[in-house]
Every structure is written in structure tokens, then in C-alpha cells.
Amino acid sequence: MVIKIGSGEIDDLSTLNVLDEESLLRELRARYKKGIIYTYIGDVLIAINPFKQLNIYEKQQHDLYKYVQYRNQLTPHLFWVADQAYRKLCLSKRPQCIAVSGESGAGKTESTKLIVSHIIHCSGDAGDRELQNRIIETSPLLEAFGNAQTCMNQNSSRFGKYLQLNFTDTGRIIGAKVYDYLLEKSRVVQHGPGERTFHFFYYLFAGLEKETLEYFYLDDPETYRILKDPCGGKVFPNRSDFKHCRQMFNTHKDIMQRVGFTNEDINMVFTILSAILHLTNIRFSHDDETDGVYIEDEYPLEVVCNLLVLDQEMLTMALISTFNMTKGERVISLKNFDQANDCRDALAKALYERLFSWIVKQINTLLQPNRRYNQTYDKIYRTCSILDMSGFENFQVNSFEQLCINVANEHLQYYFNEHIFLKEEQDYRTEGVSCEKVEFQSNEDLIELFMGTLGIFALLDEESRFPKANDESLVQKFHSHCKNHSRYIKPRGNETAFGIHHYAGKVVYDARGFLEKNRDNLSANLIECMGKSGIELISHLFTMTDGICHSSDIAMSSM
Ligand SMILES: Nc1ncnc2c1ncn2[C@@H]1O[C@H](COP(=O)(O)OP(=O)(O)OP(=O)(O)O)[C@@H](O)[C@H]1O
């Protein structure tokens, strides 16, 4: 029987004779109208966000999709993907990975959590229940610190996550590890209209009791620069939002305690968040006498020093001046207004990034396989991982963050081309099976355009080293080196714009702020000042490496 395209009855789109965009969309739309959100296309599962609770994730469905014999006997489901990965892990003993991709708000994070819950369900009741709960609870905890409200999604992940689940050779879950990457730390100091900075800042004001707020020197939330709405709206637009944040504060504080954070750890988190709020309130004025800057109001500076146990004079000097070593001597130069502002914001971003990495690290310590497994760890552990990464982005204004996300997606597409098309073709050939050559557009040239020795990132790094460079000179550099590349676009009449024909479409980038974001300057005297903090953790966070003490070994880059 031939099933008509658009009937909403085709569970696997790869069985269609005509595989063009229009047919795919027609069928997906028809299925969605029938309330079917999942559809296969070969080994890939397409999920369409229902934006409402469906009762398809109950225990009954977990049981139904456990050890599925024949996929076509059941309606397509996310649990089938999870079940397949788990079964292949147990049977082949080879590491498995599920990549979840899609645009912001598509439902990646929710899908990831559902996948994890099903794998945990499959891995059996005999497992360590406490560990299983801890693994499930770490996701919302990371969301509290790594997610924020954006125009696309009230709870948008502003970092990429790679969650590795570890199993014994009999398929019992014994631990997990989170790798974080591409945290959008620029959001700490800046966010667009209708958006917010990271959730926990708001939870803090709504959740802490009055005396505790005073203990952290926290006042009316409207007085903090980084919380302010650029359009003048209230930090908490209404009572119900405040109540929601209060509830989230209590929930996350409980989770932190349950997963094993000590009271001291939790207090440290609140201290660092409070310090960031005060630090970003420091304002500078031009000093006519020295041609440098001075700090307008000492109060926020004093509070930062109290909270982080820093030497006030040293922090002041580190914020308003910089030093170079010339012939073995320190030569101090004063910062101008913009440099001092950038330096203060760079410190706030660094503090948040290091705090986030530390939280991930603590979580990983709490999730790691216990010593019994660790001793023979290499021999016995099997891994099944879930990659939750932002999909391709093309906004009205595309900045450095979009460039990094889109390049990460180019890499994923490249991997997909290599493994799905080329490798399958090779396998067929090795087995002597004849197959038609699959036509696809390679994006190898794009990877070269970004990552090559004279590629966009190398040019950006080179320009970032010139003190006199600016965003216009950077774009000029891109133009002169890349203008002949077929994927590169040189727009007319805009000094800071350049465009790229990505695999998913054309994107024009606005290079304003690229150099500052890429330099991400934390001057040596700031690092030295933080390294001398009277709080061991702060000093540790700034002395582990000069730069980022990432929790992850595979951190790709950070914004
Ligand atoms: N399977 C689902 N069932 C019901 N609602 C869902 C489902 N998936 C997603 N949603 C809804 O869509 C919202 C956005 O989903 P989610 O946060 O997972 O998107 P995302 O792709 O991770 O976005 P971002 O890239 O911005 O982090 C969720 O808060 C939830 O309300």
C-alpha cells in the first residue's frame, strides 16, 4: 500500500520516493496536526516542539520502549533513540553518542533530559538510585547558572553541554561527567531588550531573606547595572515573576544540598554572585590631571574587596592601570575610560566563568564513579554521551557568539558528512555491495576558511595582538585575505560587516566587539590581585592557569 505524502502516516521519511524539502515539511506538518511530534528519517529522529505537556513520557512509555525489537511496531519516539544507544552500548561495547541539535527553543534541553531519564530507566533498577537521581538533578542545576531568558526562549541554554554517562560492562550506570563549553559569558555584563542575564542573579534577590541580602550588601535589584532592562522595564516585571524566582531559588538550593554541595560551597556561590553585582556597578571618570581615570564612588569597590577578601589598593590599581615589564622593571601605564570599563567587565565575566566551571567541577566530583570502579576504570567503563548544542543561528545582528556557535555547527555538519555519507559508502564498498553515490555539499572549504593557518580565527587572533587594532581594521584584514574565497561575502557600505555562506545559509556578521571579546583581557595585575585573595577558592580559581580553569578537558572555546 502506498501512503500519500501529507497524510501524516509516514513514520520514516527516508522511505519516501521524493525527498525534497516541500514533501518533508508537508508530512511533518500533517503529523504535527495529528499530535505526532516525532518522525524518523533513517537513523535520525526529528522532534517538533509541542509547547504543551504530552502524556507520552510516563513509566508506561519507558517500559514500552525498553528493548524495542522492531522499531516499526511502535510510534516514533525519543525513547527509541535512547533505547538504541543503550542497547548498542551493551551489545557492541563501543561508546555511543547522541547529538541533539536545533535552533534556540526547539526543545534540545528538554529532549536531552528525557533521553537521560530513559537511559537511566533502561540501565536497570539494580543501579544506584541515589546516583541516578543526582544525574537527573544536575541538569536543572546547570540551567540555573548557565541559562537565561532570551527573546527566543524563557529558559535558553547559554552554554553547550556534553554529558557522558558511564556504565559497567554489564550496562549498569556507575557515574557521569559533564563537559561544558561556549558559555556565553558576555551575557553577564550585557543583554538585549526583553532578555536577561543568567537566572541565578534573579533567584538570589527573590530567594534570600532580608538579613542575608544585607550580609551580601545587596540592596534594591533595580540599582544593579547588569540586571537592568535596556528598555527601562522593571527587573521583576510582576509579582508572579518574583514568586517564580523565589520558588526556583528554594528548589535549586535544595538540589545543591541534595547533590552534595556543602553550606560553605553554597555560601561561596552567593558571595561570588554578589561580588559580580557590586563589581559591575563600579563607575569610572576621566582624570584631567593624570589623563587616566579614577573610581567615582568607592562603595562598590569596598564591598567587592570585603566579599572577596582583596586588597583594596591593589584592586584599584589593577582596575585603573596596567603594567609591562621593560628591562626587568615594571612600567605602569594608566588606562583610559574605555579600557577601565572593559577591564572591570572582563573581571566580572572571568569571575562568572570560573564560578560556572567550578560548579561543573563540583558536580563532576559528585557524579564520578566511586573508587571501586575507578581502580579498574579504564578497563570496565562504557560510555554513552549526549551532546546538547545550540543549532545554527542567524539573527538580525550576529556577533562573535553567533560566529562561534555557527562554526561549531559547521564542525558537526562536517562530521555528519564524513560519517553518515562517506563512511557508509565505504562500508558498502568494502562489503562489495553496490550503492549509488550520495550527492552532498561538502563544507570542508568552510572549515578551512575558519580554521586554516590564514583563516578567520587566525586573523582574529593576530589582530587581537595589535594594541592599535580596531574592529574596522579587523574586517579589512578579513576582506584582504578572504575576499576570493567562494564562501566569503564582502558587503558594501558597512565597515564592520562581513558575510559567510554557511552550509545552512548566508549570515552577515557584525564585527563590532569581536576584538574585545576575543582578547578577553584580564591584565596580569588583575590576575595577581585575585590570586592574592584571602579566600582560598578565589585565589585558586585565578592561579590554576592564567586563563580559564575549565572543568572540561574538551572545552573548545569560550565567549
Ligand atoms: N517534549 C516537550 N514537551 C513539552 N514541551 C516542550 C518539549 N520540548 C520543549 N518544550 C517546551 O519548549 C521550551 C523550550 O525548550 P528547550 O529549552 O529544551 O529548547 P532548546 O532547544 O534547548 O533552546 P535553547 O537553545 O535556547 O537552549 C521548554 O521550556 C518547554 O516549555
Short mmCIF file of N, CA and C and ligand atoms in Angstrom, two decimals, residues 37-38 47-54 56-57 78 100-114 143 147-148 150 152-159 388-391 393, ligand 1:
data_model
loop_
_atom_site.label_atom_id
_atom_site.label_comp_id
_atom_site.label_asym_id
_atom_site.label_seq_id
_atom_site.Cartn_x
_atom_site.Cartn_y
_atom_site.Cartn_z
N ILE A 37 4.61 14.23 17.32
CA ILE A 37 5.73 15.18 17.25
C ILE A 37 7.04 14.52 16.79
N TYR A 38 7.08 13.21 16.79
CA TYR A 38 8.33 12.52 16.40
C TYR A 38 8.19 11.81 15.06
N ALA A 47 12.22 15.95 15.99
CA ALA A 47 11.25 16.25 17.05
C ALA A 47 10.71 17.65 16.81
N ILE A 48 9.41 17.81 16.89
CA ILE A 48 8.83 19.15 16.76
C ILE A 48 8.27 19.53 18.13
N ASN A 49 8.68 20.71 18.58
CA ASN A 49 8.30 21.14 19.94
C ASN A 49 6.78 21.29 20.06
N PRO A 50 6.15 20.54 20.98
CA PRO A 50 4.69 20.65 21.11
C PRO A 50 4.26 21.88 21.92
N PHE A 51 5.18 22.43 22.68
CA PHE A 51 4.91 23.56 23.59
C PHE A 51 3.72 23.29 24.51
N LYS A 52 3.48 22.04 24.81
CA LYS A 52 2.48 21.70 25.83
C LYS A 52 2.85 20.31 26.36
N GLN A 53 2.40 20.03 27.55
CA GLN A 53 2.74 18.74 28.15
C GLN A 53 1.97 17.62 27.46
N LEU A 54 2.68 16.62 26.99
CA LEU A 54 2.03 15.45 26.38
C LEU A 54 2.25 14.28 27.34
N ILE A 56 3.26 11.37 26.99
CA ILE A 56 3.96 10.30 26.27
C ILE A 56 5.32 9.99 26.91
N TYR A 57 5.51 10.49 28.12
CA TYR A 57 6.80 10.24 28.77
C TYR A 57 6.61 9.55 30.13
N LEU A 78 11.33 9.55 21.06
CA LEU A 78 12.67 9.88 21.53
C LEU A 78 13.26 8.71 22.33
N VAL A 100 22.10 16.20 19.86
CA VAL A 100 20.81 16.87 19.82
C VAL A 100 21.06 18.28 19.30
N SER A 101 20.47 18.58 18.17
CA SER A 101 20.74 19.90 17.59
C SER A 101 19.44 20.54 17.13
N GLY A 102 19.44 21.85 17.02
CA GLY A 102 18.24 22.57 16.58
C GLY A 102 18.35 24.01 16.99
N GLU A 103 17.46 24.84 16.48
CA GLU A 103 17.58 26.27 16.82
C GLU A 103 17.11 26.52 18.25
N SER A 104 17.36 27.72 18.72
CA SER A 104 17.00 28.04 20.09
C SER A 104 15.50 27.88 20.30
N GLY A 105 15.14 27.18 21.37
CA GLY A 105 13.72 26.97 21.69
C GLY A 105 13.14 25.73 21.03
N ALA A 106 13.96 25.01 20.26
CA ALA A 106 13.45 23.83 19.54
C ALA A 106 13.11 22.68 20.49
N GLY A 107 13.72 22.67 21.66
CA GLY A 107 13.43 21.61 22.62
C GLY A 107 14.61 20.69 22.89
N LYS A 108 15.84 21.17 22.65
CA LYS A 108 17.03 20.31 22.83
C LYS A 108 17.23 19.92 24.29
N THR A 109 17.15 20.92 25.17
CA THR A 109 17.43 20.63 26.58
C THR A 109 16.38 19.68 27.16
N GLU A 110 15.11 19.93 26.82
CA GLU A 110 14.06 19.03 27.32
C GLU A 110 14.28 17.63 26.76
N SER A 111 14.65 17.54 25.49
CA SER A 111 14.88 16.22 24.87
C SER A 111 16.04 15.51 25.55
N THR A 112 17.10 16.29 25.83
CA THR A 112 18.28 15.68 26.47
C THR A 112 17.89 15.07 27.81
N LYS A 113 17.08 15.81 28.57
CA LYS A 113 16.68 15.30 29.89
C LYS A 113 15.84 14.03 29.74
N LEU A 114 14.99 14.00 28.72
CA LEU A 114 14.15 12.81 28.51
C LEU A 114 15.02 11.61 28.08
N GLU A 143 21.16 24.54 34.58
CA GLU A 143 20.30 25.53 33.89
C GLU A 143 20.21 26.81 34.73
N ASN A 147 21.67 29.13 32.10
CA ASN A 147 20.55 29.51 31.22
C ASN A 147 20.07 30.92 31.54
N ALA A 148 19.38 31.49 30.57
CA ALA A 148 18.87 32.85 30.75
C ALA A 148 17.65 33.05 29.86
N THR A 150 15.83 34.67 26.92
CA THR A 150 16.16 35.39 25.68
C THR A 150 14.86 35.63 24.93
N MET A 152 14.02 34.28 22.29
CA MET A 152 13.57 33.02 21.68
C MET A 152 13.05 32.02 22.69
N ASN A 153 13.54 32.11 23.92
CA ASN A 153 13.25 31.05 24.88
C ASN A 153 13.43 31.59 26.30
N GLN A 154 12.41 31.39 27.13
CA GLN A 154 12.47 31.87 28.52
C GLN A 154 13.58 31.21 29.32
N ASN A 155 13.96 30.01 28.86
CA ASN A 155 14.97 29.24 29.59
C ASN A 155 16.02 28.73 28.60
N SER A 156 16.71 29.69 27.99
CA SER A 156 17.64 29.32 26.92
C SER A 156 19.01 28.94 27.48
N SER A 157 19.53 27.80 27.03
CA SER A 157 20.88 27.39 27.47
C SER A 157 21.89 28.31 26.82
N ARG A 158 22.71 28.94 27.63
CA ARG A 158 23.74 29.83 27.09
C ARG A 158 25.10 29.16 27.17
N PHE A 159 25.10 27.85 27.10
CA PHE A 159 26.36 27.08 27.06
C PHE A 159 26.05 25.75 26.38
N ASP A 388 24.33 18.33 23.71
CA ASP A 388 23.23 19.28 23.56
C ASP A 388 23.86 20.60 23.15
N MET A 389 23.80 20.89 21.85
CA MET A 389 24.47 22.12 21.42
C MET A 389 23.54 23.03 20.63
N SER A 390 23.79 24.33 20.76
CA SER A 390 22.95 25.29 20.04
C SER A 390 23.05 25.04 18.57
N GLY A 391 21.92 25.15 17.90
CA GLY A 391 21.93 24.98 16.45
C GLY A 391 22.39 26.26 15.78
N GLU A 393 22.65 29.71 14.08
CA GLU A 393 21.94 30.94 14.44
C GLU A 393 22.11 32.01 13.37
N1 LIG B 1 8.93 17.47 24.55
C1 LIG B 1 8.41 18.60 25.01
N2 LIG B 1 7.18 18.60 25.58
C2 LIG B 1 6.64 19.75 26.05
N3 LIG B 1 7.23 20.95 25.98
C3 LIG B 1 8.45 21.02 25.44
C4 LIG B 1 9.12 19.86 24.93
N4 LIG B 1 10.31 20.24 24.46
C5 LIG B 1 10.40 21.56 24.68
N5 LIG B 1 9.29 22.04 25.27
C6 LIG B 1 8.99 23.45 25.64
O1 LIG B 1 9.82 24.30 24.88
C7 LIG B 1 10.63 25.12 25.73
C8 LIG B 1 12.00 25.30 25.09
O2 LIG B 1 12.66 24.06 25.06
P1 LIG B 1 14.23 23.91 25.35
O3 LIG B 1 14.63 24.84 26.44
O4 LIG B 1 14.51 22.48 25.52
O5 LIG B 1 14.79 24.47 23.99
P2 LIG B 1 16.32 24.46 23.49
O6 LIG B 1 16.32 23.92 22.11
O7 LIG B 1 17.18 23.76 24.48
O8 LIG B 1 16.59 26.01 23.45
P3 LIG B 1 17.99 26.82 23.66
O9 LIG B 1 18.88 26.50 22.51
O10 LIG B 1 17.53 28.25 23.65
O11 LIG B 1 18.52 26.39 24.98
C9 LIG B 1 10.67 24.39 27.07
O12 LIG B 1 10.85 25.29 28.13
C10 LIG B 1 9.30 23.73 27.11
O13 LIG B 1 8.33 24.66 27.56
#
